[in-house]
Coordinates of C-alpha atoms in Angstrom, one line a residue:
Chain A
M15 CA 120.5 89.8 67.7
V16 CA 117.3 91.5 68.6
D17 CA 117.0 87.7 69.0
C18 CA 119.5 86.5 71.0
L19 CA 118.8 89.7 73.2
A20 CA 115.1 88.5 73.4
V21 CA 116.3 85.1 74.4
A22 CA 118.3 86.4 77.2
H23 CA 116.1 88.6 78.4
R24 CA 113.3 85.6 78.0
R25 CA 115.9 83.3 80.2
G26 CA 116.2 85.9 82.4
V27 CA 112.3 86.3 82.8
A28 CA 112.5 82.3 83.3
E29 CA 114.9 82.6 85.7
A30 CA 113.7 85.1 87.5
G31 CA 110.1 83.3 87.8
Q32 CA 111.6 79.9 88.7
E33 CA 108.7 79.4 90.9
D34 CA 110.2 76.8 93.1
G35 CA 113.3 78.2 93.6
D36 CA 112.1 81.7 94.3
A37 CA 109.4 79.9 96.7
E38 CA 112.2 78.2 98.3
L39 CA 114.4 81.1 99.0
V40 CA 111.4 83.0 100.3
A41 CA 110.7 79.9 103.0
A42 CA 114.3 80.3 103.7
V43 CA 114.3 83.8 104.4
Q44 CA 110.9 83.7 106.7
S45 CA 112.6 80.8 108.6
G46 CA 115.9 83.8 109.5
R47 CA 118.3 82.8 106.7
M48 CA 118.8 85.8 105.6
A49 CA 121.7 84.3 102.6
A50 CA 118.3 83.4 100.7
F51 CA 117.4 87.1 100.5
D52 CA 120.7 88.0 98.9
I53 CA 120.2 85.1 97.2
L54 CA 116.7 86.4 96.0
V55 CA 118.5 90.7 95.3
R56 CA 120.5 88.9 93.0
R57 CA 118.2 87.3 91.2
H58 CA 115.3 90.5 90.8
R59 CA 117.7 93.5 91.2
P60 CA 118.3 93.8 87.2
R61 CA 114.7 93.3 86.0
V62 CA 113.7 95.6 89.1
V63 CA 116.0 98.3 88.8
G64 CA 115.2 98.5 84.5
V65 CA 111.6 98.6 85.2
L66 CA 112.2 101.4 88.0
Y67 CA 114.4 103.1 85.7
H68 CA 112.3 103.0 81.9
L69 CA 109.2 104.4 84.7
T70 CA 111.0 107.0 86.5
G71 CA 113.4 108.1 83.6
N72 CA 116.4 108.5 86.5
R73 CA 118.9 106.2 86.8
E74 CA 119.5 107.4 90.8
D75 CA 116.3 107.0 91.4
A76 CA 115.8 103.8 90.0
A77 CA 118.3 102.2 92.1
D78 CA 117.1 104.0 95.3
L79 CA 113.5 103.0 94.7
C80 CA 114.3 99.8 94.0
Q81 CA 116.7 99.6 97.4
E82 CA 113.8 100.4 99.1
A83 CA 111.3 97.7 97.5
F84 CA 113.7 95.1 98.9
V85 CA 114.2 96.4 102.7
R86 CA 110.4 96.5 102.3
A87 CA 109.9 93.2 100.6
L88 CA 112.0 92.4 103.1
C89 CA 110.1 94.0 106.1
H90 CA 106.9 92.6 104.8
I91 CA 108.5 88.6 103.7
H92 CA 106.1 87.5 106.0
D93 CA 102.9 88.7 105.3
F94 CA 104.2 86.9 101.5
R95 CA 102.0 83.9 101.8
G96 CA 102.9 82.4 97.4
R97 CA 99.4 82.8 96.3
S98 CA 101.3 85.4 93.8
K99 CA 105.0 84.0 91.9
F100 CA 107.3 86.6 94.3
Y101 CA 108.5 88.5 91.4
T102 CA 105.2 90.0 90.6
W103 CA 104.5 90.9 94.3
L104 CA 108.3 92.9 94.6
Y105 CA 107.5 94.4 91.2
R106 CA 104.4 95.2 92.7
I107 CA 106.0 97.0 96.0
A108 CA 108.8 98.6 93.4
V109 CA 106.3 99.8 91.2
N110 CA 103.4 101.2 94.1
L111 CA 106.7 103.2 95.4
A112 CA 107.5 104.6 92.0
L113 CA 103.9 105.7 91.2
E114 CA 103.7 107.2 95.0
Q115 CA 107.5 109.2 93.6
M116 CA 105.8 110.2 90.7
R117 CA 102.8 111.7 92.3
R118 CA 105.3 113.5 94.9
R119 CA 107.2 114.4 92.2
R120 CA 104.5 115.4 89.5
L121 CA 105.8 119.2 88.9
R122 CA 109.1 118.2 89.0
S123 CA 111.4 115.4 86.8
F124 CA 115.1 115.3 86.7
Y125 CA 115.9 112.7 83.3
S126 CA 119.2 110.6 83.5
L127 CA 119.7 107.9 81.0
E128 CA 121.1 104.7 81.9
Q129 CA 123.9 103.0 79.9
L130 CA 123.6 101.0 76.8
A131 CA 124.8 97.7 77.2
S132 CA 127.5 96.6 74.3
G133 CA 125.3 95.3 71.4
A134 CA 123.1 98.0 71.5
E135 CA 124.3 99.7 68.4
S136 CA 124.0 96.2 66.3
D137 CA 120.3 95.9 67.6
G138 CA 118.3 95.0 64.5
V139 CA 116.3 98.1 64.7
V140 CA 119.4 100.3 64.7
L141 CA 120.5 98.9 61.6
A142 CA 117.7 99.3 59.8
L143 CA 116.7 102.9 61.0
A144 CA 120.1 104.3 60.5
S145 CA 120.0 103.0 56.6
Q146 CA 116.5 104.2 56.7
L147 CA 117.0 107.9 58.5
K148 CA 120.4 107.9 56.4
T149 CA 122.2 108.5 59.9
D150 CA 125.4 108.1 61.8
K151 CA 124.6 104.7 64.2
A152 CA 126.3 106.8 67.4
L153 CA 124.2 109.9 66.5
L154 CA 121.6 107.4 66.0
I155 CA 121.2 105.7 69.1
K156 CA 122.1 109.0 71.8
E157 CA 118.6 110.8 70.0
L158 CA 117.1 107.2 69.6
Q159 CA 117.4 107.1 73.8
Q160 CA 116.4 110.5 74.8
Q161 CA 113.9 110.2 72.4
L162 CA 112.4 106.7 73.6
N163 CA 112.9 108.1 76.8
G164 CA 111.4 111.2 76.4
A165 CA 108.0 109.6 75.1
L166 CA 107.8 107.5 77.5
Q167 CA 107.6 110.3 79.8
E168 CA 105.0 112.3 78.4
L169 CA 102.7 109.4 78.9
S170 CA 100.3 109.5 82.6
P171 CA 101.9 106.9 85.2
K172 CA 99.4 104.1 84.6
H173 CA 99.8 103.7 80.6
R174 CA 103.7 104.5 81.5
T175 CA 103.8 101.3 83.8
V176 CA 101.8 99.1 81.8
V177 CA 103.5 100.1 78.4
V178 CA 107.1 99.1 80.4
L179 CA 105.3 96.2 82.4
A180 CA 104.0 94.4 78.8
E181 CA 106.8 96.1 76.3
V182 CA 109.9 96.3 77.9
E183 CA 109.6 93.6 81.0
G184 CA 107.8 91.0 78.9
L185 CA 105.0 90.3 81.3
S186 CA 101.9 88.8 80.1
M187 CA 98.4 90.9 80.8
E188 CA 97.2 88.1 83.7
E189 CA 101.0 89.3 85.2
I190 CA 100.6 93.0 85.3
G191 CA 96.9 92.9 85.9
Q192 CA 98.5 91.1 89.7
V193 CA 101.2 93.7 90.0
L194 CA 98.9 96.6 89.6
G195 CA 95.6 95.1 91.1
C196 CA 93.5 95.5 88.1
S197 CA 91.8 93.7 85.5
T198 CA 93.0 92.3 82.6
G199 CA 90.8 94.2 80.7
T200 CA 91.9 97.3 82.1
V201 CA 95.6 96.6 81.4
R202 CA 94.5 95.7 77.4
S203 CA 93.2 99.1 77.2
R204 CA 95.4 100.9 79.2
L205 CA 97.7 99.5 77.2
H206 CA 95.9 100.3 73.7
Y207 CA 96.3 103.7 74.8
G208 CA 99.6 104.6 75.7
K209 CA 101.3 102.5 72.5
E210 CA 98.6 104.6 70.6
R211 CA 100.2 107.7 72.2
L212 CA 103.7 106.5 71.8
R213 CA 102.7 105.7 67.4
S214 CA 102.2 109.1 67.6
L215 CA 104.7 110.5 70.0
L216 CA 107.6 108.6 67.7
G217 CA 106.2 108.8 63.8
R218 CA 109.1 109.4 62.9
Y219 CA 111.2 106.3 63.8
L220 CA 107.7 103.7 62.4
Q221 CA 107.4 105.0 58.9
S222 CA 108.8 102.6 56.6
Chain B
M279 CA 107.6 97.2 58.3
D280 CA 104.4 97.4 60.2
P281 CA 104.1 100.6 63.0
D282 CA 102.7 98.3 65.9
E283 CA 105.8 95.7 65.3
R284 CA 108.8 98.9 65.6
L285 CA 107.4 100.4 67.8
R286 CA 107.5 96.8 70.0
Q287 CA 111.3 96.5 68.4
L288 CA 111.9 100.0 70.0
L289 CA 110.7 99.1 73.1
R290 CA 112.1 96.4 73.2
W291 CA 115.5 98.0 72.6
K292 CA 115.3 99.7 75.8
R293 CA 116.3 96.3 77.5
W294 CA 119.8 97.6 76.3
E295 CA 119.8 100.2 79.1
R296 CA 121.7 98.4 82.0
P297 CA 123.6 99.5 85.1
D298 CA 127.3 97.9 84.7
G299 CA 129.6 96.5 87.4
A300 CA 130.7 99.3 89.0
S301 CA 127.0 100.3 90.1
W302 CA 125.9 97.1 91.0
A303 CA 128.7 97.4 93.7
R304 CA 127.2 100.8 94.5
F305 CA 124.2 99.4 95.0
D306 CA 124.8 96.7 97.3
V307 CA 126.9 98.5 99.7
A308 CA 123.9 101.3 99.9
L309 CA 121.3 98.4 100.2
Q310 CA 123.2 96.7 102.9
E311 CA 123.4 100.0 105.0
R312 CA 119.0 100.7 104.1
R313 CA 118.7 96.8 105.0
L314 CA 120.7 97.3 108.5
R315 CA 119.1 101.0 109.3
A316 CA 115.7 99.1 108.8
L317 CA 116.7 96.5 111.2
V318 CA 117.6 99.0 114.2
K319 CA 114.5 101.2 113.5
E320 CA 112.2 97.6 113.7
S321 CA 114.4 96.3 116.8
V322 CA 113.6 99.6 118.3
R323 CA 110.1 100.2 117.6
K324 CA 109.4 96.9 118.8
R325 CA 111.5 98.0 121.8
L326 CA 108.9 101.2 122.6
L327 CA 106.1 99.1 121.7
R328 CA 106.9 96.7 124.8
L329 CA 107.5 99.4 127.2
L330 CA 104.3 101.2 126.2
H331 CA 102.5 98.0 126.4
R332 CA 103.9 97.9 129.9
V333 CA 103.9 101.3 131.0
V334 CA 100.6 102.6 129.9
R335 CA 98.0 98.9 130.6
P336 CA 98.1 99.9 134.4
G337 CA 98.1 103.2 133.9
L338 CA 95.0 103.1 132.0
A339 CA 93.3 100.5 134.6
M340 CA 94.4 103.5 137.3
A341 CA 92.9 106.5 135.6
G342 CA 90.0 104.0 135.0
M343 CA 90.0 103.1 139.1
L344 CA 90.8 107.0 139.6
G345 CA 88.0 107.6 136.9
A346 CA 85.2 105.3 138.6
A347 CA 86.4 107.3 142.2
V348 CA 85.9 110.4 141.1
V349 CA 82.3 109.6 139.6
L350 CA 81.0 107.6 143.1
T351 CA 82.2 110.4 145.3
H352 CA 81.1 113.5 143.5
L353 CA 77.9 112.8 141.1
P354 CA 75.5 113.0 143.1
S355 CA 73.3 110.6 141.0
Y356 CA 75.8 107.8 142.0
S357 CA 76.1 108.7 145.8
D358 CA 72.0 109.2 146.4
G359 CA 71.8 106.2 144.0
L360 CA 74.4 103.9 145.1
A361 CA 74.9 104.3 148.9
G362 CA 76.2 101.1 150.2
P363 CA 78.9 98.9 149.7
R364 CA 77.3 96.3 148.3
E365 CA 76.6 98.6 145.3
M366 CA 79.9 99.7 145.5
E367 CA 81.3 95.7 145.1
F368 CA 78.6 96.0 142.0
L369 CA 81.0 98.4 140.7
L370 CA 84.3 97.1 141.3
L371 CA 83.3 93.9 139.8
T372 CA 82.1 95.4 136.8
L373 CA 85.2 97.6 136.4
E374 CA 87.5 94.1 136.9
G375 CA 85.1 93.0 133.8
E376 CA 86.0 95.7 131.6
I377 CA 89.4 96.0 133.0
D378 CA 92.1 93.0 132.6
G379 CA 94.3 91.6 135.9
L380 CA 92.9 94.2 137.5
E381 CA 91.7 92.5 141.2
S382 CA 90.5 94.8 144.1
E383 CA 89.3 94.4 147.0
L384 CA 86.6 96.0 149.5
F385 CA 86.5 96.9 153.2
S386 CA 83.5 98.7 154.5
E387 CA 83.2 100.2 157.9
A388 CA 79.4 100.1 158.1
D389 CA 79.2 102.4 160.9
D390 CA 81.0 105.4 159.3
G391 CA 79.9 105.1 155.9
V392 CA 83.2 104.7 154.2
C393 CA 84.2 102.0 152.0
Y394 CA 88.1 101.4 151.4
V395 CA 88.9 99.5 148.3
A396 CA 92.4 98.1 147.2
S397 CA 93.2 98.0 143.6
S398 CA 96.2 96.6 141.9
I399 CA 97.0 94.7 139.1
P400 CA 99.8 92.0 138.9
S401 CA 101.9 92.4 136.0
G402 CA 102.0 96.4 136.4
G403 CA 102.7 96.2 140.4
N404 CA 100.6 99.4 140.4
A405 CA 98.2 99.8 143.8
L406 CA 95.5 102.2 144.7
L407 CA 94.0 102.5 147.7
T408 CA 90.2 104.9 147.7
A409 CA 88.7 106.1 150.5
Y410 CA 84.3 106.5 149.0
H411 CA 82.5 108.2 151.6
F412 CA 78.4 107.2 152.0

């Protein structure tokens, strides 16, 4: 099941990253054909909402920021010159919005968990943990969702962003560097630190 | 299992957290509203900028002319040093160079020491008639 999800996700990534398709759609929007923008929205919204949800830990905020990111992208579509892929440009807008919001709301954050798609309960890691911890699957899923989100929120925004983009979204170091406007060396070091911190926070689930 | 690998699996498991179909319907409606708001805001902003451009540019030019008139008539150094229509003509040419579109004409009455300057900006349609005493 993990593989199915990974393949589906990678396919999503590949579809979203159809540079040619995206480039054509962006060119169409730049020439005033707004219907092309709707296609771009439909193509990229699941991933953008996903990233924003994992960053903020709040599904309402994620939807709100995602809408704002698309509106900003539309307003600045003429600034997009195609030097990077459209989705890295879009991620950059979305991530900057999220970081801005996190800075503003440093002292107050509300979490609201997203729904789990059907299939989450039969994922390999859940089956392995349920048998290892000898616990009920439904309870474990609930607990895992809370613990994972809680642990991610313990990271600083810049470490969280790199972990989410690399490990949850599957972006390459170069792509993350483009999104965040930093070197791949910086990305690697943030990822290393972020994962180290997560290992200490989620120790209970990582022991064999 | 290697803790690193388990951590990766757990983080990948988060991909199952996804909005359902109803959420997307709400999302689309809200996005459409935001797009329209942004569109209206942008169009109002552009209109205001155009209006400001039309009003402020000639106004600024006129203010410049008035400022020059004040300097020419009140400051002793100018009154003493530039006492004649020729110097006035030079100053007007300098002003024309600085203010885009400014056109001015100098009428001088040599015997009573009064210079009249008519200034206008073609795009703005404002005109100013100033009298300078020497």
